[in-house]
Amino acid sequence: MKNLKTLLILVLTASIISCSSDDDNRTITPPGEGGEIIENEIKGEISADSKLLSSIEYTLTGSLTVKSGATLTIEPGTLIKAKSGRTDVFLAVERGAKLIAKGTASQPIKFTSDASSPKAGDWGGLVLAGRAPSNKGTDVQSEVAGLLYGGTEADDNSGELSYVIAEYTGAKINGEQEFNGISFFGVGNKTVVNNIVVNNGNDDGIEFFGGTVNVTNVYCSNIADDMFDWTGGYTGTITNAFGVRNDGFDAATDDPRGIEGDSNSSDATATPISTPTLKNVTILNLNPDVQLKAGAEIRRGTVATINNILFAAYGTASFGNRIDTKDDKGDGELTITNAYAQGTVGDDKIGGTLTGVVSEITDGITVPANNTVQTKAGVGADLSAFAWANPSFVVTK
């Protein structure tokens, strides 16, 4: 009788659509019984509180959208493999919905590709939308996933992402639409985001489109475009951010950067102005074949503050510019304290304002042996915070 009861309630609520069998059987237990999603192939819309279980290896075979009013909880240690080679495979969270992906250091939650030889761009990524302010408006459509975002609720809550890994993201729909590893569209500061890793992304690692969400401990490695990116009036704080391009990761856009900060490319004076604060940041290039265009490009009205940042290039790897505040669509303003540079990281290109001095050092990053990296205490990001994710480096001496 339980199966009959489950099926009846699912027909009424249409909580999720699963394509795991020929008769399109919908198998999610009713919310009163835990809401567990027990079919291993998932896609469709979630309109009632539901849960992904660590005991099941899931395959994401299309878009999975958490609808307004619903919460999707993902248990610690859950593995979700995305169908590779598609641009319609992603996880989206609407305004008014929540994603509770709360892993642990010993049991992180992982989103990855199902390909036998995975690569950057195999699938879309994670897309969250909220009601926090954006200088694009209050009902703006996201670049991907078709979500509305923006509003007036700085303290909006889209849930929690903790100890989450997203790999092989960044599917490109066309030249103007492409997924990032994790995209935050108007996400508010009641949302908890910490201990996040994006590996092997075909566009940006993480990007903020307006919003006020704060992020602590974020690691981006092997990102084809920008490691850390914001636009649209983002006003949150990013603490302990480590970005690296490894030797051998040659996927790159025309202008890969460590940090790209915009406010509004159509009107640099549009409010709210992007005024983020960054604390404890390392931008590292280990790849001699791909130059980072800039360590940090702050432009188009952005007014940013960065305390404790290291720009480092090892061996023959390099940056084009270290800091760039000049742009034909509006210059930027950057205030830096405790800023350091190591290796061939270029000069500063000043069009707007740069306040502060970058000190040259030789020991912020050391390589005691091939494929190992050590960081100097107190300089840039604390790499040890990411030990739970077993970060790997490729260094050619």
PDB file of C-alpha atoms in Angstrom, residues 121-324:
ATOM      1  CA  GLY A 121      32.237  22.492 -19.887  1.00  0.00           C
ATOM      2  CA  ASP A 122      30.701  19.015 -19.664  1.00  0.00           C
ATOM      3  CA  TRP A 123      27.562  20.408 -17.992  1.00  0.00           C
ATOM      4  CA  GLY A 124      26.088  23.666 -16.706  1.00  0.00           C
ATOM      5  CA  GLY A 125      26.548  24.297 -12.990  1.00  0.00           C
ATOM      6  CA  LEU A 126      24.680  25.594  -9.936  1.00  0.00           C
ATOM      7  CA  VAL A 127      22.442  28.655 -10.318  1.00  0.00           C
ATOM      8  CA  LEU A 128      20.811  30.374  -7.327  1.00  0.00           C
ATOM      9  CA  ALA A 129      18.436  33.344  -7.507  1.00  0.00           C
ATOM     10  CA  GLY A 130      17.246  35.633  -4.744  1.00  0.00           C
ATOM     11  CA  ARG A 131      15.467  38.872  -3.858  1.00  0.00           C
ATOM     12  CA  ALA A 132      18.504  40.956  -2.874  1.00  0.00           C
ATOM     13  CA  PRO A 133      19.199  44.226  -4.756  1.00  0.00           C
ATOM     14  CA  SER A 134      20.702  44.450  -8.225  1.00  0.00           C
ATOM     15  CA  ASN A 135      21.447  47.581 -10.248  1.00  0.00           C
ATOM     16  CA  LYS A 136      19.890  45.834 -13.240  1.00  0.00           C
ATOM     17  CA  GLY A 137      16.404  46.046 -11.684  1.00  0.00           C
ATOM     18  CA  THR A 138      14.053  44.089  -9.429  1.00  0.00           C
ATOM     19  CA  ASP A 139      12.779  41.491 -11.916  1.00  0.00           C
ATOM     20  CA  VAL A 140      15.782  40.615 -14.027  1.00  0.00           C
ATOM     21  CA  GLN A 141      16.153  37.383 -15.985  1.00  0.00           C
ATOM     22  CA  SER A 142      19.311  35.429 -15.311  1.00  0.00           C
ATOM     23  CA  GLU A 143      21.813  34.931 -18.111  1.00  0.00           C
ATOM     24  CA  VAL A 144      21.231  31.170 -17.879  1.00  0.00           C
ATOM     25  CA  ALA A 145      18.444  28.968 -16.499  1.00  0.00           C
ATOM     26  CA  GLY A 146      15.756  31.624 -17.094  1.00  0.00           C
ATOM     27  CA  LEU A 147      15.325  32.629 -13.441  1.00  0.00           C
ATOM     28  CA  LEU A 148      14.015  35.995 -12.242  1.00  0.00           C
ATOM     29  CA  TYR A 149      16.161  37.704  -9.621  1.00  0.00           C
ATOM     30  CA  GLY A 150      16.538  41.002  -7.795  1.00  0.00           C
ATOM     31  CA  GLY A 151      14.431  42.893  -5.292  1.00  0.00           C
ATOM     32  CA  THR A 152      14.810  44.901  -2.100  1.00  0.00           C
ATOM     33  CA  GLU A 153      15.551  42.200   0.501  1.00  0.00           C
ATOM     34  CA  ALA A 154      19.236  42.398   1.368  1.00  0.00           C
ATOM     35  CA  ASP A 155      18.725  39.699   4.006  1.00  0.00           C
ATOM     36  CA  ASP A 156      17.017  37.240   1.665  1.00  0.00           C
ATOM     37  CA  ASN A 157      17.777  33.571   2.360  1.00  0.00           C
ATOM     38  CA  SER A 158      18.403  31.005  -0.388  1.00  0.00           C
ATOM     39  CA  GLY A 159      19.628  28.289   1.983  1.00  0.00           C
ATOM     40  CA  GLU A 160      23.144  26.985   2.603  1.00  0.00           C
ATOM     41  CA  LEU A 161      26.098  25.688   0.585  1.00  0.00           C
ATOM     42  CA  SER A 162      28.840  24.245   2.769  1.00  0.00           C
ATOM     43  CA  TYR A 163      31.593  21.811   1.782  1.00  0.00           C
ATOM     44  CA  VAL A 164      30.395  21.621  -1.821  1.00  0.00           C
ATOM     45  CA  ILE A 165      32.523  20.705  -4.859  1.00  0.00           C
ATOM     46  CA  ALA A 166      31.452  21.509  -8.440  1.00  0.00           C
ATOM     47  CA  GLU A 167      33.575  20.066 -11.259  1.00  0.00           C
ATOM     48  CA  TYR A 168      33.669  20.259 -15.089  1.00  0.00           C
ATOM     49  CA  THR A 169      31.097  23.057 -15.253  1.00  0.00           C
ATOM     50  CA  GLY A 170      30.646  25.930 -17.689  1.00  0.00           C
ATOM     51  CA  ALA A 171      28.660  24.608 -20.657  1.00  0.00           C
ATOM     52  CA  LYS A 172      28.352  27.313 -23.314  1.00  0.00           C
ATOM     53  CA  ILE A 173      24.906  27.853 -24.852  1.00  0.00           C
ATOM     54  CA  ASN A 174      26.211  30.483 -27.266  1.00  0.00           C
ATOM     55  CA  GLY A 175      28.683  33.381 -27.296  1.00  0.00           C
ATOM     56  CA  GLU A 176      26.565  35.384 -24.850  1.00  0.00           C
ATOM     57  CA  GLN A 177      25.166  32.673 -22.574  1.00  0.00           C
ATOM     58  CA  GLU A 178      27.381  30.357 -20.597  1.00  0.00           C
ATOM     59  CA  PHE A 179      27.275  28.753 -17.191  1.00  0.00           C
ATOM     60  CA  ASN A 180      29.714  29.432 -14.388  1.00  0.00           C
ATOM     61  CA  GLY A 181      30.651  26.891 -11.762  1.00  0.00           C
ATOM     62  CA  ILE A 182      28.326  28.551  -9.240  1.00  0.00           C
ATOM     63  CA  SER A 183      26.244  31.644 -10.097  1.00  0.00           C
ATOM     64  CA  PHE A 184      24.600  33.836  -7.454  1.00  0.00           C
ATOM     65  CA  PHE A 185      21.868  36.052  -8.921  1.00  0.00           C
ATOM     66  CA  GLY A 186      20.589  38.567  -6.356  1.00  0.00           C
ATOM     67  CA  VAL A 187      21.313  36.187  -3.484  1.00  0.00           C
ATOM     68  CA  GLY A 188      20.889  37.674   0.001  1.00  0.00           C
ATOM     69  CA  ASN A 189      23.137  37.717   3.042  1.00  0.00           C
ATOM     70  CA  LYS A 190      21.062  35.311   5.130  1.00  0.00           C
ATOM     71  CA  THR A 191      22.257  32.630   2.711  1.00  0.00           C
ATOM     72  CA  VAL A 192      25.188  30.681   4.181  1.00  0.00           C
ATOM     73  CA  VAL A 193      28.049  29.947   1.766  1.00  0.00           C
ATOM     74  CA  ASN A 194      31.362  28.531   2.936  1.00  0.00           C
ATOM     75  CA  ASN A 195      33.938  25.918   1.952  1.00  0.00           C
ATOM     76  CA  ILE A 196      33.207  25.884  -1.773  1.00  0.00           C
ATOM     77  CA  VAL A 197      35.410  24.369  -4.492  1.00  0.00           C
ATOM     78  CA  VAL A 198      35.075  24.800  -8.263  1.00  0.00           C
ATOM     79  CA  ASN A 199      37.444  22.712 -10.389  1.00  0.00           C
ATOM     80  CA  ASN A 200      37.861  22.663 -14.172  1.00  0.00           C
ATOM     81  CA  GLY A 201      35.342  25.300 -15.261  1.00  0.00           C
ATOM     82  CA  ASN A 202      34.890  26.420 -18.856  1.00  0.00           C
ATOM     83  CA  ASP A 203      33.796  29.937 -17.916  1.00  0.00           C
ATOM     84  CA  ASP A 204      34.027  31.670 -14.509  1.00  0.00           C
ATOM     85  CA  GLY A 205      34.557  29.860 -11.231  1.00  0.00           C
ATOM     86  CA  ILE A 206      32.010  31.775  -9.166  1.00  0.00           C
ATOM     87  CA  GLU A 207      30.134  34.915 -10.192  1.00  0.00           C
ATOM     88  CA  PHE A 208      27.865  37.287  -8.282  1.00  0.00           C
ATOM     89  CA  PHE A 209      25.155  39.179 -10.170  1.00  0.00           C
ATOM     90  CA  GLY A 210      24.169  41.803  -7.631  1.00  0.00           C
ATOM     91  CA  GLY A 211      23.147  40.562  -4.216  1.00  0.00           C
ATOM     92  CA  THR A 212      24.653  40.738  -0.756  1.00  0.00           C
ATOM     93  CA  VAL A 213      25.693  37.148  -0.012  1.00  0.00           C
ATOM     94  CA  ASN A 214      28.950  36.631   1.891  1.00  0.00           C
ATOM     95  CA  VAL A 215      31.306  33.756   1.057  1.00  0.00           C
ATOM     96  CA  THR A 216      34.067  32.236   3.185  1.00  0.00           C
ATOM     97  CA  ASN A 217      36.690  29.737   1.989  1.00  0.00           C
ATOM     98  CA  VAL A 218      36.286  29.469  -1.780  1.00  0.00           C
ATOM     99  CA  TYR A 219      38.807  27.644  -3.982  1.00  0.00           C
ATOM    100  CA  CYS A 220      38.786  27.838  -7.784  1.00  0.00           C
ATOM    101  CA  SER A 221      41.248  25.840  -9.853  1.00  0.00           C
ATOM    102  CA  ASN A 222      41.631  25.492 -13.611  1.00  0.00           C
ATOM    103  CA  ILE A 223      39.101  28.091 -14.681  1.00  0.00           C
ATOM    104  CA  ALA A 224      38.979  29.042 -18.359  1.00  0.00           C
ATOM    105  CA  ASP A 225      37.836  32.622 -17.741  1.00  0.00           C
ATOM    106  CA  ASP A 226      37.747  34.512 -14.431  1.00  0.00           C
ATOM    107  CA  MET A 227      38.299  32.761 -11.117  1.00  0.00           C
ATOM    108  CA  PHE A 228      36.208  35.242  -9.095  1.00  0.00           C
ATOM    109  CA  ASP A 229      33.738  37.589 -10.794  1.00  0.00           C
ATOM    110  CA  TRP A 230      31.006  40.047  -9.834  1.00  0.00           C
ATOM    111  CA  THR A 231      28.692  42.530 -11.532  1.00  0.00           C
ATOM    112  CA  GLY A 232      25.300  44.177 -11.116  1.00  0.00           C
ATOM    113  CA  GLY A 233      25.825  45.860  -7.742  1.00  0.00           C
ATOM    114  CA  TYR A 234      27.313  43.082  -5.634  1.00  0.00           C
ATOM    115  CA  THR A 235      28.012  44.293  -2.089  1.00  0.00           C
ATOM    116  CA  GLY A 236      29.016  41.171  -0.160  1.00  0.00           C
ATOM    117  CA  THR A 237      32.269  40.057   1.441  1.00  0.00           C
ATOM    118  CA  ILE A 238      34.545  37.290   0.138  1.00  0.00           C
ATOM    119  CA  THR A 239      36.942  35.878   2.748  1.00  0.00           C
ATOM    120  CA  ASN A 240      39.801  33.449   2.072  1.00  0.00           C
ATOM    121  CA  ALA A 241      39.726  32.931  -1.687  1.00  0.00           C
ATOM    122  CA  PHE A 242      42.388  30.887  -3.478  1.00  0.00           C
ATOM    123  CA  GLY A 243      42.493  30.758  -7.287  1.00  0.00           C
ATOM    124  CA  VAL A 244      45.007  28.784  -9.359  1.00  0.00           C
ATOM    125  CA  ARG A 245      45.633  27.815 -12.978  1.00  0.00           C
ATOM    126  CA  ASN A 246      47.738  24.669 -13.162  1.00  0.00           C
ATOM    127  CA  ASP A 247      50.376  23.887 -15.737  1.00  0.00           C
ATOM    128  CA  GLY A 248      48.697  21.881 -18.507  1.00  0.00           C
ATOM    129  CA  PHE A 249      45.225  23.429 -18.103  1.00  0.00           C
ATOM    130  CA  ASP A 250      45.155  25.302 -21.407  1.00  0.00           C
ATOM    131  CA  ALA A 251      41.421  25.941 -21.836  1.00  0.00           C
ATOM    132  CA  ALA A 252      41.123  29.732 -21.836  1.00  0.00           C
ATOM    133  CA  THR A 253      38.985  32.593 -23.060  1.00  0.00           C
ATOM    134  CA  ASP A 254      40.596  35.622 -24.699  1.00  0.00           C
ATOM    135  CA  ASP A 255      40.951  37.334 -21.318  1.00  0.00           C
ATOM    136  CA  PRO A 256      41.225  34.997 -18.329  1.00  0.00           C
ATOM    137  CA  ARG A 257      41.728  36.836 -15.039  1.00  0.00           C
ATOM    138  CA  GLY A 258      42.037  36.120 -11.373  1.00  0.00           C
ATOM    139  CA  ILE A 259      39.409  38.697 -10.404  1.00  0.00           C
ATOM    140  CA  GLU A 260      37.001  40.583 -12.651  1.00  0.00           C
ATOM    141  CA  GLY A 261      34.848  43.182 -10.919  1.00  0.00           C
ATOM    142  CA  ASP A 262      32.111  45.140 -12.711  1.00  0.00           C
ATOM    143  CA  SER A 263      29.255  47.268 -11.459  1.00  0.00           C
ATOM    144  CA  ASN A 264      27.168  48.038 -14.575  1.00  0.00           C
ATOM    145  CA  SER A 265      28.526  48.054 -18.139  1.00  0.00           C
ATOM    146  CA  SER A 266      25.615  50.151 -19.436  1.00  0.00           C
ATOM    147  CA  ASP A 267      25.674  52.772 -16.660  1.00  0.00           C
ATOM    148  CA  ALA A 268      28.647  52.822 -14.302  1.00  0.00           C
ATOM    149  CA  THR A 269      26.694  55.095 -11.924  1.00  0.00           C
ATOM    150  CA  ALA A 270      23.685  52.770 -11.564  1.00  0.00           C
ATOM    151  CA  THR A 271      22.856  51.917  -7.964  1.00  0.00           C
ATOM    152  CA  PRO A 272      23.602  49.997  -5.942  1.00  0.00           C
ATOM    153  CA  ILE A 273      27.237  50.295  -6.952  1.00  0.00           C
ATOM    154  CA  SER A 274      29.267  47.104  -6.646  1.00  0.00           C
ATOM    155  CA  THR A 275      31.207  47.659  -3.408  1.00  0.00           C
ATOM    156  CA  PRO A 276      32.534  44.246  -2.368  1.00  0.00           C
ATOM    157  CA  THR A 277      35.153  43.603   0.282  1.00  0.00           C
ATOM    158  CA  LEU A 278      37.734  40.844  -0.206  1.00  0.00           C
ATOM    159  CA  LYS A 279      39.954  39.514   2.558  1.00  0.00           C
ATOM    160  CA  ASN A 280      42.851  37.050   2.267  1.00  0.00           C
ATOM    161  CA  VAL A 281      43.106  36.259  -1.455  1.00  0.00           C
ATOM    162  CA  THR A 282      45.685  34.425  -3.579  1.00  0.00           C
ATOM    163  CA  ILE A 283      45.761  34.495  -7.385  1.00  0.00           C
ATOM    164  CA  LEU A 284      48.326  31.972  -8.642  1.00  0.00           C
ATOM    165  CA  ASN A 285      49.389  31.101 -12.188  1.00  0.00           C
ATOM    166  CA  LEU A 286      51.463  27.950 -12.635  1.00  0.00           C
ATOM    167  CA  ASN A 287      50.913  27.661 -16.404  1.00  0.00           C
ATOM    168  CA  PRO A 288      53.656  29.136 -18.628  1.00  0.00           C
ATOM    169  CA  ASP A 289      51.514  28.679 -21.747  1.00  0.00           C
ATOM    170  CA  VAL A 290      48.476  30.716 -20.622  1.00  0.00           C
ATOM    171  CA  GLN A 291      48.995  34.255 -19.355  1.00  0.00           C
ATOM    172  CA  LEU A 292      46.415  35.739 -17.017  1.00  0.00           C
ATOM    173  CA  LYS A 293      45.276  39.029 -18.540  1.00  0.00           C
ATOM    174  CA  ALA A 294      45.114  40.578 -15.074  1.00  0.00           C
ATOM    175  CA  GLY A 295      45.411  39.579 -11.473  1.00  0.00           C
ATOM    176  CA  ALA A 296      42.512  41.887 -10.621  1.00  0.00           C
ATOM    177  CA  GLU A 297      40.518  43.970 -13.109  1.00  0.00           C
ATOM    178  CA  ILE A 298      38.279  46.414 -11.236  1.00  0.00           C
ATOM    179  CA  ARG A 299      36.111  48.412 -13.618  1.00  0.00           C
ATOM    180  CA  ARG A 300      32.757  49.801 -14.783  1.00  0.00           C
ATOM    181  CA  GLY A 301      31.973  51.698 -11.617  1.00  0.00           C
ATOM    182  CA  THR A 302      33.081  49.097  -9.077  1.00  0.00           C
ATOM    183  CA  VAL A 303      34.442  50.441  -5.794  1.00  0.00           C
ATOM    184  CA  ALA A 304      36.264  47.523  -4.149  1.00  0.00           C
ATOM    185  CA  THR A 305      38.360  46.991  -1.043  1.00  0.00           C
ATOM    186  CA  ILE A 306      40.908  44.190  -0.752  1.00  0.00           C
ATOM    187  CA  ASN A 307      42.906  43.423   2.377  1.00  0.00           C
ATOM    188  CA  ASN A 308      45.760  40.899   2.141  1.00  0.00           C
ATOM    189  CA  ILE A 309      46.159  39.696  -1.428  1.00  0.00           C
ATOM    190  CA  LEU A 310      48.977  37.839  -3.174  1.00  0.00           C
ATOM    191  CA  PHE A 311      49.461  37.924  -6.960  1.00  0.00           C
ATOM    192  CA  ALA A 312      51.889  35.110  -7.791  1.00  0.00           C
ATOM    193  CA  ALA A 313      53.285  33.561 -10.970  1.00  0.00           C
ATOM    194  CA  TYR A 314      55.688  30.658 -10.657  1.00  0.00           C
ATOM    195  CA  GLY A 315      58.588  29.894 -12.977  1.00  0.00           C
ATOM    196  CA  THR A 316      57.915  31.266 -16.468  1.00  0.00           C
ATOM    197  CA  ALA A 317      54.185  31.710 -15.871  1.00  0.00           C
ATOM    198  CA  SER A 318      52.966  35.324 -15.954  1.00  0.00           C
ATOM    199  CA  PHE A 319      50.220  37.935 -15.777  1.00  0.00           C
ATOM    200  CA  GLY A 320      49.668  40.685 -18.352  1.00  0.00           C
ATOM    201  CA  ASN A 321      48.612  43.274 -15.764  1.00  0.00           C
ATOM    202  CA  ARG A 322      48.719  43.009 -12.009  1.00  0.00           C
ATOM    203  CA  ILE A 323      45.877  45.435 -11.222  1.00  0.00           C
ATOM    204  CA  ASP A 324      43.787  47.150 -13.916  1.00  0.00           C
TER     205      ASP A 324
END
